[in-house]
Amino acid sequence: MSEILQPIIQVTKLNKIYKGGFQALDNISLTIEQAEILALLGPNGAGKTTLISTICGIIDPSSGTITVDGKDIISGYRHTREMIGLVPQELTTDAFETVWDTVSFSRGLFGKKPDPGYIEKVLKDLSLWEKKDNKMMELSGGMKRRVLIAKALSHEPRILFLDEPTAGVDVELRQDMWQLVKQLRENGVTIILTTHYIEEAEAIADRIGVIKNGQLILVEEKSTLMAKLGKKQLLLELKQALTELPPELETFELCLKEDGRHLVYTYDATREHTGIASLMQHLSQAGIQFKDLKTDQSSLEDIFVSLVKESI
Amino acid sequence: MNRYAVAAIYKFEMARMKRTIFQSILSPVISTSLYFIVFGSAIGSRITEIDGVSYGAFIVPGLIMLSLLTQSIANASFGIYFPKFTGTIYELLSAPVSYFEVLLGYVGAAATKSILLSFLILATAGLFVPLEIAHPWWMLLFLFMTAISFCLFGFIIGIWADNFEKLQIIPLLVITPLVFLGGTFYSVNMLPPFWQTVTMFNPVFYLISGFRWSFNEIADVSVMISLAVISGFLALCLLTVWWIFKTGYHIKQ
Ligand SMILES: Nc1ncnc2c1ncn2[C@@H]1O[C@H](COP(=O)(O)OP(=O)(O)O)[C@@H](O)[C@H]1O
Ligand SMILES: [Mg+2]
């Protein structure tokens, strides 16, 4: 293995227009590094599933190129697909097959020699060992989701796609899943997950990409993005100009504009307690009155708001 | 060649047969027996002989063809339609397999099943009439070529169908009538001239004729013509499958 890390996935100017003429992906370019966890965040219908389905070869791109491990996904499909494991969004399973059979089937399909020991390990890691002889139709939704993960891991992929992995999943499985994802990443597996919950992206991703209407609006390190996303400003127009901030307001992140007539309060909109109520109280206690107030949010905030709405 | 994938698909499909063992095995055995009781015994006792063989022995090749054709289509079409229906096809589409390997797995398993089934019917028939196979190699050749072509045909139907109705309509409306009107239960010489001419346009007629010839050397047309017809049909199915894979027709979005 060379130490020069070429991007594990490189998407260049990718477009997807479905048969009906609907453009689901609009000129997407994206570089994914080895062993990172990338969260693709976006509301329903943004194009997340379309994007990862295209990388996995399920959907044909209309134009643009995708390389995985340096190989084109169409001309080099054998190599690129062997590297990828996909956990689909829908719980699609073969009702009559046993857990053991369906996971072993996946391993074979992806070109790997049978290895019962490895399958056993995967099933145990996912708390599925007791269910190995059960038919898929006998399993609960959460268990089915685990089986789909086991199938995706059955051929020891270097890249794992998780499409909305926690939609409709109980807390326990969610915890297990994050545990697993982190463990896989430590072993050098690259993980791409989609979600429309900002909290989920925040919880485990290294980088976050935001998709809306088929466009990749931005891709940033999580910390950078969260800082940008959370901030909101409240502008207060005062009745009487102030020369300086009263000391009792020092605990707030306030800034007095030069004219002395405007106060700017910067707060974290993602928090439950924004501090606005408390600020108001302190202002009135200090006898400061204001004529008008307004809030400012960036276009990022709009995205954020729409995401929050989606998840309710 | 991803042989593990071919083996996985093949095994999966064969396991499906095991799960539906009654449907796959028992039902053809029962229906064959019924045909023998109804046609062989009740009607056969009045017809006695056609071209020098007992009526019971005469209908054996046709009965095998009847099951071979319908089961090949049913198995192969269902095998590929079902993953489309349940959505599990995502895995096949994202796997490092070539279309040829997919075809080998699905059609190979379906053909294995229908060939096994044919032997089972042959054995069942042996319980009712003495069996004689004049040209065993020809018999096997027709059996294999028919199984493979009609499994390919079933595969095509399974890809084309986007609901259960479409899946069943061709076997029901096309294949079954063609087999019944293709001389399974009678010699074409027994028909009035007009219907003899119509029969000449029924491709299944040539299959049954050739297959019957391999059993007891009774044929309505030359065995070479029968071979040409089945080869032509096989080529047509291969060509269609090749086109489907090339264009991604009904497989990918
Ligand atoms: N097979 C299809 N044919 C036409 N439009 C589709 C198809 N699949 C998805 N779409 C449309 O493409 C858009 C993106 O879908 P999708 O990728 O599933 O979004 P997401 O996963 O972000 O919710 C949606 O508007 C959806 O309706
Ligand atoms: Mg989706």
Coordinates of C-alpha atoms and ligand atoms in Angstrom, one line a residue:
Chain A
M1 CA 0.0 0.0 0.0
S2 CA 1.4 3.3 -1.0
E3 CA 1.3 6.2 1.5
I4 CA 0.2 8.7 -1.2
L5 CA -3.5 8.8 -0.6
Q6 CA -5.4 9.3 -3.8
P7 CA -9.0 10.1 -3.3
I8 CA -11.0 6.9 -2.8
I9 CA -13.9 8.4 -4.8
Q10 CA -13.9 11.1 -7.3
V11 CA -17.1 12.4 -8.8
T12 CA -16.8 14.8 -11.6
K13 CA -19.6 16.9 -13.2
L14 CA -22.1 14.2 -12.6
N15 CA -25.6 14.7 -14.0
K16 CA -28.6 12.4 -13.8
I17 CA -31.8 13.0 -15.7
Y18 CA -34.4 10.4 -15.2
K19 CA -36.4 9.0 -18.1
G20 CA -39.3 11.3 -17.4
G21 CA -36.9 14.3 -17.9
F22 CA -36.5 15.1 -14.2
Q23 CA -33.0 16.2 -13.3
A24 CA -32.1 14.5 -10.0
L25 CA -28.4 15.4 -10.0
D26 CA -27.1 18.7 -11.2
N27 CA -23.4 18.9 -12.1
I28 CA -22.1 17.3 -8.9
S29 CA -18.4 17.2 -8.3
L30 CA -17.1 15.6 -5.1
T31 CA -13.9 14.2 -3.7
I32 CA -14.0 11.6 -1.0
E33 CA -10.8 10.8 0.9
Q34 CA -9.9 7.4 2.2
A35 CA -11.1 6.4 5.7
E36 CA -13.2 9.5 6.2
I37 CA -16.8 9.6 7.3
L38 CA -18.8 11.8 5.0
A39 CA -22.4 12.6 5.7
L40 CA -24.6 13.7 2.8
L41 CA -27.2 15.9 4.3
G42 CA -30.3 17.0 2.5
P43 CA -34.1 17.1 2.6
N44 CA -36.2 14.3 1.1
G45 CA -36.0 14.3 -2.7
A46 CA -32.7 16.1 -2.7
G47 CA -30.9 13.4 -4.7
K48 CA -28.9 11.6 -2.0
T49 CA -30.1 8.2 -3.0
T50 CA -29.7 8.9 -6.7
L51 CA -26.1 10.0 -6.0
I52 CA -25.0 7.0 -4.1
S53 CA -27.0 4.6 -6.4
T54 CA -25.0 6.0 -9.3
I55 CA -21.7 5.5 -7.6
C56 CA -22.7 1.9 -6.8
G57 CA -23.7 1.2 -10.4
I58 CA -27.5 0.8 -9.8
I59 CA -28.4 3.8 -11.8
D60 CA -26.6 4.9 -15.0
P61 CA -25.3 8.5 -15.0
S62 CA -26.5 10.8 -17.8
S63 CA -23.1 12.5 -18.0
G64 CA -20.0 13.0 -15.9
T65 CA -17.5 10.5 -14.6
I66 CA -17.0 8.7 -11.3
T67 CA -13.8 6.9 -10.3
V68 CA -13.4 4.6 -7.3
D69 CA -9.9 3.8 -6.2
G70 CA -8.7 5.4 -9.4
K71 CA -10.8 3.3 -11.7
D72 CA -13.8 4.3 -13.7
I73 CA -17.0 2.8 -12.3
I74 CA -18.2 1.7 -15.8
S75 CA -15.1 0.4 -17.5
G76 CA -13.5 -0.8 -14.3
Y77 CA -16.8 -2.0 -12.6
R78 CA -15.4 -5.3 -11.3
H79 CA -12.7 -3.6 -9.3
T80 CA -14.8 -0.6 -8.1
R81 CA -17.9 -2.7 -7.1
E82 CA -15.8 -5.2 -5.2
M83 CA -14.7 -2.4 -3.0
I84 CA -18.1 -1.1 -2.2
G85 CA -20.8 -2.3 0.3
L86 CA -24.2 -0.7 0.1
V87 CA -26.9 -0.6 2.8
P88 CA -30.0 0.6 0.9
Q89 CA -32.6 3.0 2.3
E90 CA -35.5 0.6 1.8
L91 CA -35.7 -2.6 3.8
T92 CA -35.6 -4.9 0.8
T93 CA -35.1 -8.5 1.7
D94 CA -35.9 -11.9 0.5
A95 CA -38.6 -13.0 2.9
F96 CA -38.0 -16.8 2.7
E97 CA -34.2 -16.8 3.0
T98 CA -32.4 -17.4 6.3
V99 CA -30.1 -14.7 7.7
W100 CA -27.1 -17.0 7.2
D101 CA -27.9 -17.8 3.6
T102 CA -28.7 -14.3 2.5
V103 CA -25.4 -13.0 4.0
S104 CA -23.4 -15.8 2.5
F105 CA -25.1 -15.1 -0.8
S106 CA -24.0 -11.5 -0.8
R107 CA -20.4 -12.6 -0.2
G108 CA -20.4 -14.9 -3.2
L109 CA -22.1 -12.3 -5.4
F110 CA -19.3 -9.9 -4.7
G111 CA -16.8 -12.4 -5.8
K112 CA -15.4 -13.6 -2.5
K113 CA -14.5 -17.2 -1.6
P114 CA -16.8 -18.6 1.1
D115 CA -15.6 -17.9 4.6
P116 CA -18.0 -19.1 7.3
G117 CA -15.7 -17.8 10.0
Y118 CA -15.9 -14.2 8.7
I119 CA -19.6 -14.4 8.2
E120 CA -19.9 -15.6 11.8
K121 CA -17.9 -12.7 13.0
V122 CA -20.0 -10.2 11.1
L123 CA -23.2 -11.7 12.4
K124 CA -21.9 -11.6 16.0
D125 CA -20.7 -8.0 15.7
L126 CA -24.2 -7.1 14.6
S127 CA -25.9 -9.2 17.4
L128 CA -27.4 -11.4 14.7
W129 CA -25.8 -14.7 15.6
E130 CA -28.8 -16.0 17.5
K131 CA -31.0 -15.2 14.5
K132 CA -28.8 -16.8 11.8
D133 CA -31.2 -19.6 11.0
N134 CA -34.3 -17.4 11.1
K135 CA -36.1 -16.5 7.9
M136 CA -36.0 -12.8 7.0
M137 CA -39.7 -12.5 7.3
E138 CA -39.5 -13.6 11.0
L139 CA -37.3 -10.6 11.8
S140 CA -38.3 -7.1 13.1
G141 CA -37.5 -4.0 11.1
G142 CA -34.5 -3.2 13.2
M143 CA -33.1 -6.8 12.8
K144 CA -33.7 -6.6 9.0
R145 CA -31.7 -3.4 8.9
R146 CA -28.9 -5.2 10.8
V147 CA -29.0 -8.0 8.2
L148 CA -28.7 -5.5 5.4
I149 CA -25.6 -4.1 7.1
A150 CA -24.2 -7.6 7.5
K151 CA -24.9 -8.3 3.8
A152 CA -23.0 -5.1 2.9
L153 CA -20.1 -6.0 5.0
S154 CA -20.0 -9.7 4.0
H155 CA -17.4 -9.2 1.3
E156 CA -15.1 -7.0 3.4
P157 CA -15.6 -3.7 1.4
R158 CA -13.3 -0.8 1.7
I159 CA -16.1 1.6 1.2
L160 CA -19.5 1.5 2.9
F161 CA -22.5 3.4 1.8
L162 CA -25.3 3.8 4.4
D163 CA -28.5 5.3 2.9
E164 CA -30.5 6.8 5.7
P165 CA -29.3 4.2 8.1
T166 CA -31.2 5.4 11.1
A167 CA -34.5 6.2 9.6
G168 CA -37.1 4.4 11.7
V169 CA -34.4 2.7 13.8
D170 CA -34.5 2.3 17.6
V171 CA -32.0 4.0 19.9
E172 CA -30.1 0.8 20.6
L173 CA -29.4 0.0 17.0
R174 CA -28.5 3.6 16.3
Q175 CA -25.8 3.4 19.1
D176 CA -24.6 0.1 17.8
M177 CA -24.4 1.5 14.3
W178 CA -22.3 4.5 15.3
Q179 CA -20.1 2.2 17.2
L180 CA -19.6 0.0 14.2
V181 CA -19.1 2.9 11.8
K182 CA -16.3 4.3 14.0
Q183 CA -14.7 0.9 14.3
L184 CA -14.8 0.4 10.5
R185 CA -13.3 3.8 9.9
E186 CA -10.5 2.9 12.3
N187 CA -9.8 -0.1 10.1
G188 CA -9.5 2.2 7.1
V189 CA -13.0 1.8 5.7
T190 CA -14.4 4.9 4.0
I191 CA -18.0 5.6 5.0
I192 CA -20.6 7.7 3.2
L193 CA -24.0 8.0 4.8
T194 CA -27.0 10.0 3.9
T195 CA -29.4 11.6 6.3
H196 CA -31.8 14.4 6.7
Y197 CA -31.1 14.8 10.3
I198 CA -28.5 17.4 11.0
E199 CA -27.9 15.9 14.5
E200 CA -26.9 12.6 12.9
A201 CA -24.4 14.2 10.6
E202 CA -23.1 16.2 13.5
A203 CA -22.8 13.0 15.7
I204 CA -20.4 11.0 13.5
A205 CA -19.2 12.7 10.3
D206 CA -15.8 14.1 9.6
R207 CA -17.1 16.1 6.7
I208 CA -20.6 17.1 5.7
G209 CA -21.9 17.7 2.2
V210 CA -25.2 19.4 1.8
I211 CA -27.4 18.5 -1.2
K212 CA -30.5 20.3 -2.3
N213 CA -32.5 20.0 -5.5
G214 CA -29.8 17.8 -7.0
Q215 CA -27.0 20.2 -6.3
L216 CA -24.1 19.8 -3.9
I217 CA -24.3 23.2 -2.2
L218 CA -21.3 22.8 -0.1
V219 CA -18.9 20.3 1.4
E220 CA -17.1 21.2 4.6
E221 CA -15.3 19.9 7.6
K222 CA -18.0 19.3 10.2
S223 CA -16.5 21.7 12.7
T224 CA -16.3 24.5 10.2
L225 CA -19.8 23.9 9.0
M226 CA -21.4 23.6 12.4
A227 CA -19.9 26.9 13.4
K228 CA -21.2 28.6 10.3
L229 CA -24.6 26.9 10.6
G230 CA -25.4 27.6 14.1
K231 CA -24.8 31.3 14.2
K232 CA -27.6 33.7 13.9
Q233 CA -27.7 37.4 14.7
L234 CA -30.3 39.5 16.4
L235 CA -30.2 43.2 15.6
L236 CA -31.9 45.6 18.1
E237 CA -32.5 49.2 17.3
L238 CA -32.5 51.1 20.5
K239 CA -34.7 54.1 21.4
Q240 CA -31.8 55.9 23.2
A241 CA -28.2 55.7 22.1
L242 CA -25.7 54.0 24.5
T243 CA -22.1 55.0 25.0
E244 CA -21.1 51.6 26.3
L245 CA -22.6 48.3 27.3
P246 CA -24.0 48.1 30.8
P247 CA -21.9 45.7 32.9
E248 CA -24.9 43.4 33.7
L249 CA -25.1 42.5 30.0
E250 CA -21.5 41.4 29.7
T251 CA -22.3 37.8 30.0
F252 CA -24.0 38.0 26.6
E253 CA -22.2 37.9 23.3
L254 CA -23.2 41.5 22.5
C255 CA -21.7 44.1 20.3
L256 CA -22.7 47.8 20.3
K257 CA -22.4 49.4 16.9
E258 CA -20.6 52.7 16.5
D259 CA -23.7 54.9 16.4
G260 CA -24.6 53.5 19.8
R261 CA -28.1 52.9 18.5
H262 CA -27.8 49.3 17.5
L263 CA -27.0 46.2 19.5
V264 CA -26.0 43.0 17.8
Y265 CA -26.6 39.7 19.6
T266 CA -24.9 36.6 18.2
Y267 CA -26.3 33.3 19.3
D268 CA -26.4 29.6 18.5
A269 CA -29.7 28.9 16.8
T270 CA -29.2 25.1 17.1
R271 CA -29.3 25.4 20.9
E272 CA -32.5 24.9 22.7
H273 CA -31.7 27.9 24.8
T274 CA -30.8 30.7 22.5
G275 CA -30.5 33.2 25.4
I276 CA -32.9 35.6 23.8
A277 CA -35.5 35.5 26.5
S278 CA -32.9 36.0 29.2
L279 CA -31.4 38.9 27.2
M280 CA -34.8 40.6 26.9
Q281 CA -35.2 40.3 30.6
H282 CA -31.8 41.8 31.3
L283 CA -32.4 44.6 28.9
S284 CA -35.6 45.6 30.5
Q285 CA -34.0 45.4 33.9
A286 CA -31.3 47.7 32.7
G287 CA -34.0 50.1 31.4
I288 CA -32.9 49.7 27.8
Q289 CA -35.7 50.1 25.4
F290 CA -35.7 49.2 21.7
K291 CA -37.8 50.4 18.8
D292 CA -37.4 47.4 16.5
L293 CA -35.6 44.1 16.1
K294 CA -34.7 41.8 13.3
T295 CA -32.8 38.6 12.8
D296 CA -30.2 37.8 10.1
Q297 CA -29.6 34.4 8.7
S298 CA -27.3 33.3 5.9
S299 CA -28.4 31.1 3.0
L300 CA -26.9 28.3 5.1
E301 CA -29.5 29.0 7.7
D302 CA -32.2 28.6 5.2
I303 CA -30.9 25.2 4.4
F304 CA -30.7 24.4 8.0
V305 CA -34.2 25.5 8.7
S306 CA -35.5 23.4 5.8
L307 CA -33.7 20.5 7.2
V308 CA -35.1 20.9 10.6
K309 CA -38.5 21.2 9.2
E310 CA -38.1 18.0 7.2
S311 CA -37.1 16.0 10.3
I312 CA -40.1 16.9 12.3
Chain B
M1 CA -15.2 -14.6 -14.5
N2 CA -16.8 -14.1 -11.1
R3 CA -17.5 -17.8 -10.5
Y4 CA -18.4 -17.3 -6.9
A5 CA -21.2 -15.0 -8.0
V6 CA -22.5 -17.5 -10.6
A7 CA -22.4 -20.2 -7.9
A8 CA -24.2 -17.9 -5.4
I9 CA -27.0 -17.1 -7.9
Y10 CA -27.3 -20.7 -9.0
K11 CA -27.4 -22.0 -5.4
F12 CA -30.0 -19.4 -4.4
E13 CA -32.3 -20.3 -7.3
M14 CA -31.9 -24.0 -6.6
A15 CA -32.7 -23.4 -2.9
R16 CA -35.9 -21.6 -4.0
M17 CA -36.9 -24.8 -5.8
K18 CA -36.3 -26.8 -2.6
R19 CA -38.5 -24.5 -0.7
T20 CA -41.3 -25.0 -3.2
I21 CA -40.7 -28.7 -3.6
F22 CA -44.4 -29.6 -3.8
Q23 CA -45.1 -27.0 -6.3
S24 CA -42.0 -27.8 -8.4
I25 CA -42.1 -31.5 -8.3
L26 CA -45.3 -32.9 -7.1
S27 CA -47.6 -30.9 -9.3
P28 CA -46.0 -31.9 -12.6
V29 CA -46.0 -35.6 -11.5
I30 CA -49.6 -35.4 -10.5
S31 CA -50.7 -33.6 -13.7
T32 CA -48.7 -36.1 -15.8
S33 CA -50.4 -39.0 -14.1
L34 CA -53.7 -37.3 -14.7
Y35 CA -53.0 -36.9 -18.4
F36 CA -52.2 -40.6 -18.6
I37 CA -55.3 -41.6 -16.8
V38 CA -57.5 -39.3 -18.8
F39 CA -55.9 -39.4 -22.2
G40 CA -53.8 -42.5 -22.1
S41 CA -56.4 -44.8 -20.5
A42 CA -59.8 -43.4 -21.2
I43 CA -59.2 -42.0 -24.7
G44 CA -56.2 -44.2 -25.6
S45 CA -58.4 -47.3 -25.2
R46 CA -60.4 -46.1 -28.2
I47 CA -57.5 -44.8 -30.3
T48 CA -55.2 -47.7 -29.6
E49 CA -52.3 -46.9 -32.0
I50 CA -50.9 -44.0 -33.9
D51 CA -48.3 -44.8 -36.6
G52 CA -47.6 -48.1 -34.9
V53 CA -47.1 -47.1 -31.3
S54 CA -49.6 -47.2 -28.5
Y55 CA -51.4 -44.0 -27.8
G56 CA -49.9 -43.9 -24.3
A57 CA -46.4 -44.1 -25.6
F58 CA -47.2 -41.6 -28.4
I59 CA -48.1 -38.8 -26.0
V60 CA -45.1 -39.1 -23.7
P61 CA -42.8 -36.8 -25.6
G62 CA -45.5 -34.2 -26.0
L63 CA -46.3 -34.3 -22.3
I64 CA -42.6 -33.8 -21.4
M65 CA -42.5 -30.9 -23.8
L66 CA -45.6 -29.4 -22.3
S67 CA -44.0 -29.3 -18.8
L68 CA -40.6 -28.5 -20.1
L69 CA -41.8 -25.4 -21.9
T70 CA -44.2 -24.1 -19.2
Q71 CA -41.9 -24.8 -16.3
S72 CA -38.8 -23.4 -18.0
I73 CA -40.6 -20.1 -18.7
A74 CA -42.2 -20.0 -15.2
N75 CA -39.0 -20.7 -13.3
A76 CA -36.8 -18.4 -15.3
S77 CA -39.2 -15.6 -15.5
F78 CA -40.1 -15.7 -11.8
G79 CA -36.4 -16.0 -10.8
I80 CA -35.5 -12.6 -12.3
Y81 CA -38.8 -10.9 -11.9
F82 CA -39.0 -11.5 -8.1
P83 CA -35.9 -9.5 -7.2
K84 CA -37.3 -6.7 -9.3
F85 CA -40.6 -6.9 -7.4
T86 CA -39.1 -7.1 -3.9
G87 CA -36.3 -4.6 -4.7
T88 CA -33.5 -7.0 -3.8
I89 CA -32.2 -6.5 -7.4
Y90 CA -30.3 -3.5 -6.0
E91 CA -27.7 -6.0 -4.9
L92 CA -27.4 -7.7 -8.2
L93 CA -27.0 -4.4 -10.0
S94 CA -24.3 -3.2 -7.6
A95 CA -22.4 -6.4 -7.6
P96 CA -19.2 -7.0 -9.6
V97 CA -20.9 -9.4 -12.0
S98 CA -21.2 -9.3 -15.8
Y99 CA -24.6 -9.7 -17.4
F100 CA -23.3 -13.0 -18.8
E101 CA -22.7 -14.3 -15.3
V102 CA -26.1 -13.2 -14.1
L103 CA -27.6 -15.0 -17.1
L104 CA -25.5 -18.1 -16.4
G105 CA -26.7 -18.3 -12.8
Y106 CA -30.4 -17.7 -13.4
V107 CA -30.9 -19.5 -16.7
G108 CA -28.5 -22.3 -15.6
A109 CA -30.5 -22.9 -12.5
A110 CA -33.9 -22.7 -14.3
A111 CA -32.7 -25.1 -17.0
T112 CA -31.4 -27.6 -14.5
K113 CA -34.8 -27.6 -12.8
S114 CA -36.7 -28.1 -16.0
I115 CA -34.4 -30.9 -17.2
L116 CA -34.6 -32.7 -13.8
L117 CA -38.4 -32.3 -14.1
S118 CA -38.4 -33.8 -17.6
F119 CA -36.6 -36.9 -16.3
L120 CA -39.1 -37.0 -13.5
I121 CA -42.0 -37.0 -15.9
L122 CA -40.3 -39.5 -18.1
A123 CA -40.0 -41.8 -15.0
T124 CA -43.6 -41.2 -14.1
A125 CA -44.6 -42.0 -17.7
G126 CA -42.6 -45.2 -17.3
L127 CA -45.1 -46.3 -14.7
F128 CA -47.9 -46.2 -17.2
V129 CA -46.4 -47.2 -20.5
P130 CA -43.3 -49.1 -21.6
L131 CA -40.6 -46.6 -22.6
E132 CA -38.5 -46.8 -25.6
I133 CA -35.9 -44.2 -26.6
A134 CA -34.6 -44.9 -30.1
H135 CA -32.1 -42.0 -30.2
P136 CA -31.1 -41.1 -26.7
W137 CA -28.5 -38.5 -27.8
W138 CA -31.0 -36.7 -30.0
M139 CA -33.5 -36.9 -27.1
L140 CA -31.0 -35.2 -24.8
L141 CA -30.0 -32.7 -27.4
F142 CA -33.6 -31.6 -27.9
L143 CA -34.2 -31.6 -24.2
F144 CA -31.2 -29.4 -23.4
M145 CA -31.7 -27.0 -26.3
T146 CA -35.4 -26.6 -25.5
A147 CA -34.7 -26.1 -21.8
I148 CA -32.1 -23.5 -22.4
S149 CA -34.0 -21.6 -25.1
F150 CA -37.3 -21.5 -23.1
C151 CA -35.4 -20.5 -19.9
L152 CA -33.9 -17.7 -21.9
F153 CA -37.3 -16.8 -23.2
G154 CA -38.6 -16.9 -19.6
F155 CA -35.8 -14.6 -18.5
I156 CA -36.8 -12.1 -21.1
I157 CA -40.4 -12.2 -20.0
G158 CA -39.2 -11.7 -16.4
I159 CA -37.3 -8.6 -17.3
W160 CA -40.1 -7.3 -19.5
A161 CA -42.8 -7.9 -17.0
D162 CA -43.6 -5.1 -14.5
N163 CA -46.5 -6.8 -12.8
F164 CA -47.6 -10.4 -12.0
E165 CA -50.2 -10.3 -14.7
K166 CA -47.7 -9.7 -17.5
L167 CA -45.5 -12.5 -16.0
Q168 CA -48.2 -15.0 -16.5
I169 CA -50.0 -13.8 -19.6
I170 CA -47.5 -15.2 -22.2
P171 CA -47.3 -18.7 -20.8
L172 CA -51.0 -18.8 -20.4
L173 CA -52.1 -17.2 -23.7
V174 CA -49.3 -18.2 -26.0
I175 CA -47.4 -21.2 -24.8
T176 CA -50.1 -23.5 -23.5
P177 CA -52.2 -23.2 -26.6
L178 CA -49.2 -23.7 -28.9
V179 CA -48.2 -26.9 -27.0
F180 CA -51.8 -28.3 -27.1
L181 CA -52.2 -27.4 -30.7
G182 CA -48.7 -28.6 -31.6
G183 CA -49.5 -32.3 -31.7
T184 CA -49.0 -33.3 -28.1
F185 CA -52.1 -35.5 -28.1
Y186 CA -52.5 -36.3 -31.8
S187 CA -50.6 -36.8 -35.0
V188 CA -51.0 -33.9 -37.4
N189 CA -52.2 -36.3 -40.1
M190 CA -55.3 -36.8 -38.1
L191 CA -56.3 -33.1 -38.7
P192 CA -58.3 -31.8 -41.7
P193 CA -56.0 -30.3 -44.4
F194 CA -56.7 -26.7 -43.4
W195 CA -55.6 -27.2 -39.8
Q196 CA -52.6 -29.2 -40.9
T197 CA -51.5 -26.0 -42.8
V198 CA -52.2 -23.9 -39.7
T199 CA -50.1 -26.2 -37.6
M200 CA -47.1 -25.7 -39.9
F201 CA -46.9 -22.1 -38.4
N202 CA -46.7 -23.4 -34.9
P203 CA -43.1 -23.5 -33.8
V204 CA -43.8 -25.8 -30.9
F205 CA -45.1 -28.4 -33.4
Y206 CA -41.6 -28.8 -34.8
L207 CA -40.1 -29.3 -31.3
I208 CA -42.6 -32.0 -30.4
S209 CA -42.1 -33.7 -33.7
G210 CA -38.4 -33.8 -33.4
F211 CA -38.5 -34.8 -29.8
R212 CA -41.0 -37.6 -30.6
W213 CA -38.8 -38.8 -33.4
S214 CA -35.9 -39.3 -30.9
F215 CA -38.2 -41.6 -28.9
N216 CA -39.9 -43.7 -31.5
E217 CA -38.9 -42.4 -34.9
I218 CA -42.4 -41.0 -35.6
A219 CA -42.1 -37.5 -37.0
D220 CA -44.4 -35.2 -38.8
V221 CA -41.5 -33.3 -40.3
S222 CA -37.8 -34.1 -40.9
V223 CA -35.8 -34.1 -37.7
M224 CA -33.4 -31.6 -39.3
I225 CA -36.2 -29.1 -39.7
S226 CA -37.0 -29.6 -36.0
L227 CA -33.4 -29.0 -35.1
A228 CA -33.3 -25.9 -37.3
V229 CA -36.4 -24.4 -35.6
I230 CA -35.1 -24.9 -32.1
S231 CA -31.7 -23.5 -33.1
G232 CA -33.4 -20.5 -34.6
F233 CA -35.4 -19.9 -31.5
L234 CA -32.3 -20.2 -29.3
A235 CA -30.5 -17.7 -31.5
L236 CA -33.4 -15.3 -31.3
C237 CA -33.6 -15.5 -27.5
L238 CA -29.8 -15.0 -27.2
L239 CA -30.0 -12.0 -29.5
T240 CA -32.9 -10.5 -27.5
V241 CA -31.0 -11.0 -24.2
W242 CA -27.9 -9.5 -25.7
W243 CA -30.0 -6.4 -26.8
I244 CA -31.6 -6.1 -23.4
F245 CA -28.2 -6.1 -21.7
K246 CA -26.7 -3.7 -24.1
T247 CA -29.5 -1.2 -23.7
G248 CA -30.3 -1.8 -20.1
Y249 CA -33.9 -2.2 -21.1
H250 CA -36.2 -2.5 -18.1
I251 CA -33.2 -3.2 -15.8
K252 CA -31.6 0.2 -15.0
Q253 CA -33.0 3.6 -14.6
Ligands
LIG1 N1 -36.8 6.3 -11.0 C1 -37.0 7.6 -10.9 N2 -37.7 8.2 -11.9 C2 -37.9 9.6 -11.9 N3 -37.6 10.3 -10.8 C3 -37.0 9.8 -9.7 C4 -36.7 8.4 -9.7 N4 -36.1 8.1 -8.6 C5 -36.1 9.3 -7.9 N5 -36.6 10.3 -8.6 C6 -36.7 11.7 -8.2 O1 -35.4 12.2 -8.0 C7 -35.4 13.1 -6.9 C8 -34.3 12.6 -5.9 O2 -34.6 11.4 -5.4 P1 -33.7 10.7 -4.3 O3 -32.4 10.6 -4.9 O4 -34.4 9.4 -3.9 O5 -33.7 11.7 -3.1 P2 -33.3 11.6 -1.6 O6 -32.6 10.2 -1.4 O7 -32.4 12.7 -1.3 O8 -34.5 11.6 -0.8 C9 -36.8 13.0 -6.2 O9 -37.5 14.2 -6.7 C10 -37.4 11.8 -6.8 O10 -38.8 12.0 -6.9
MG2 MG -33.1 8.7 -0.3

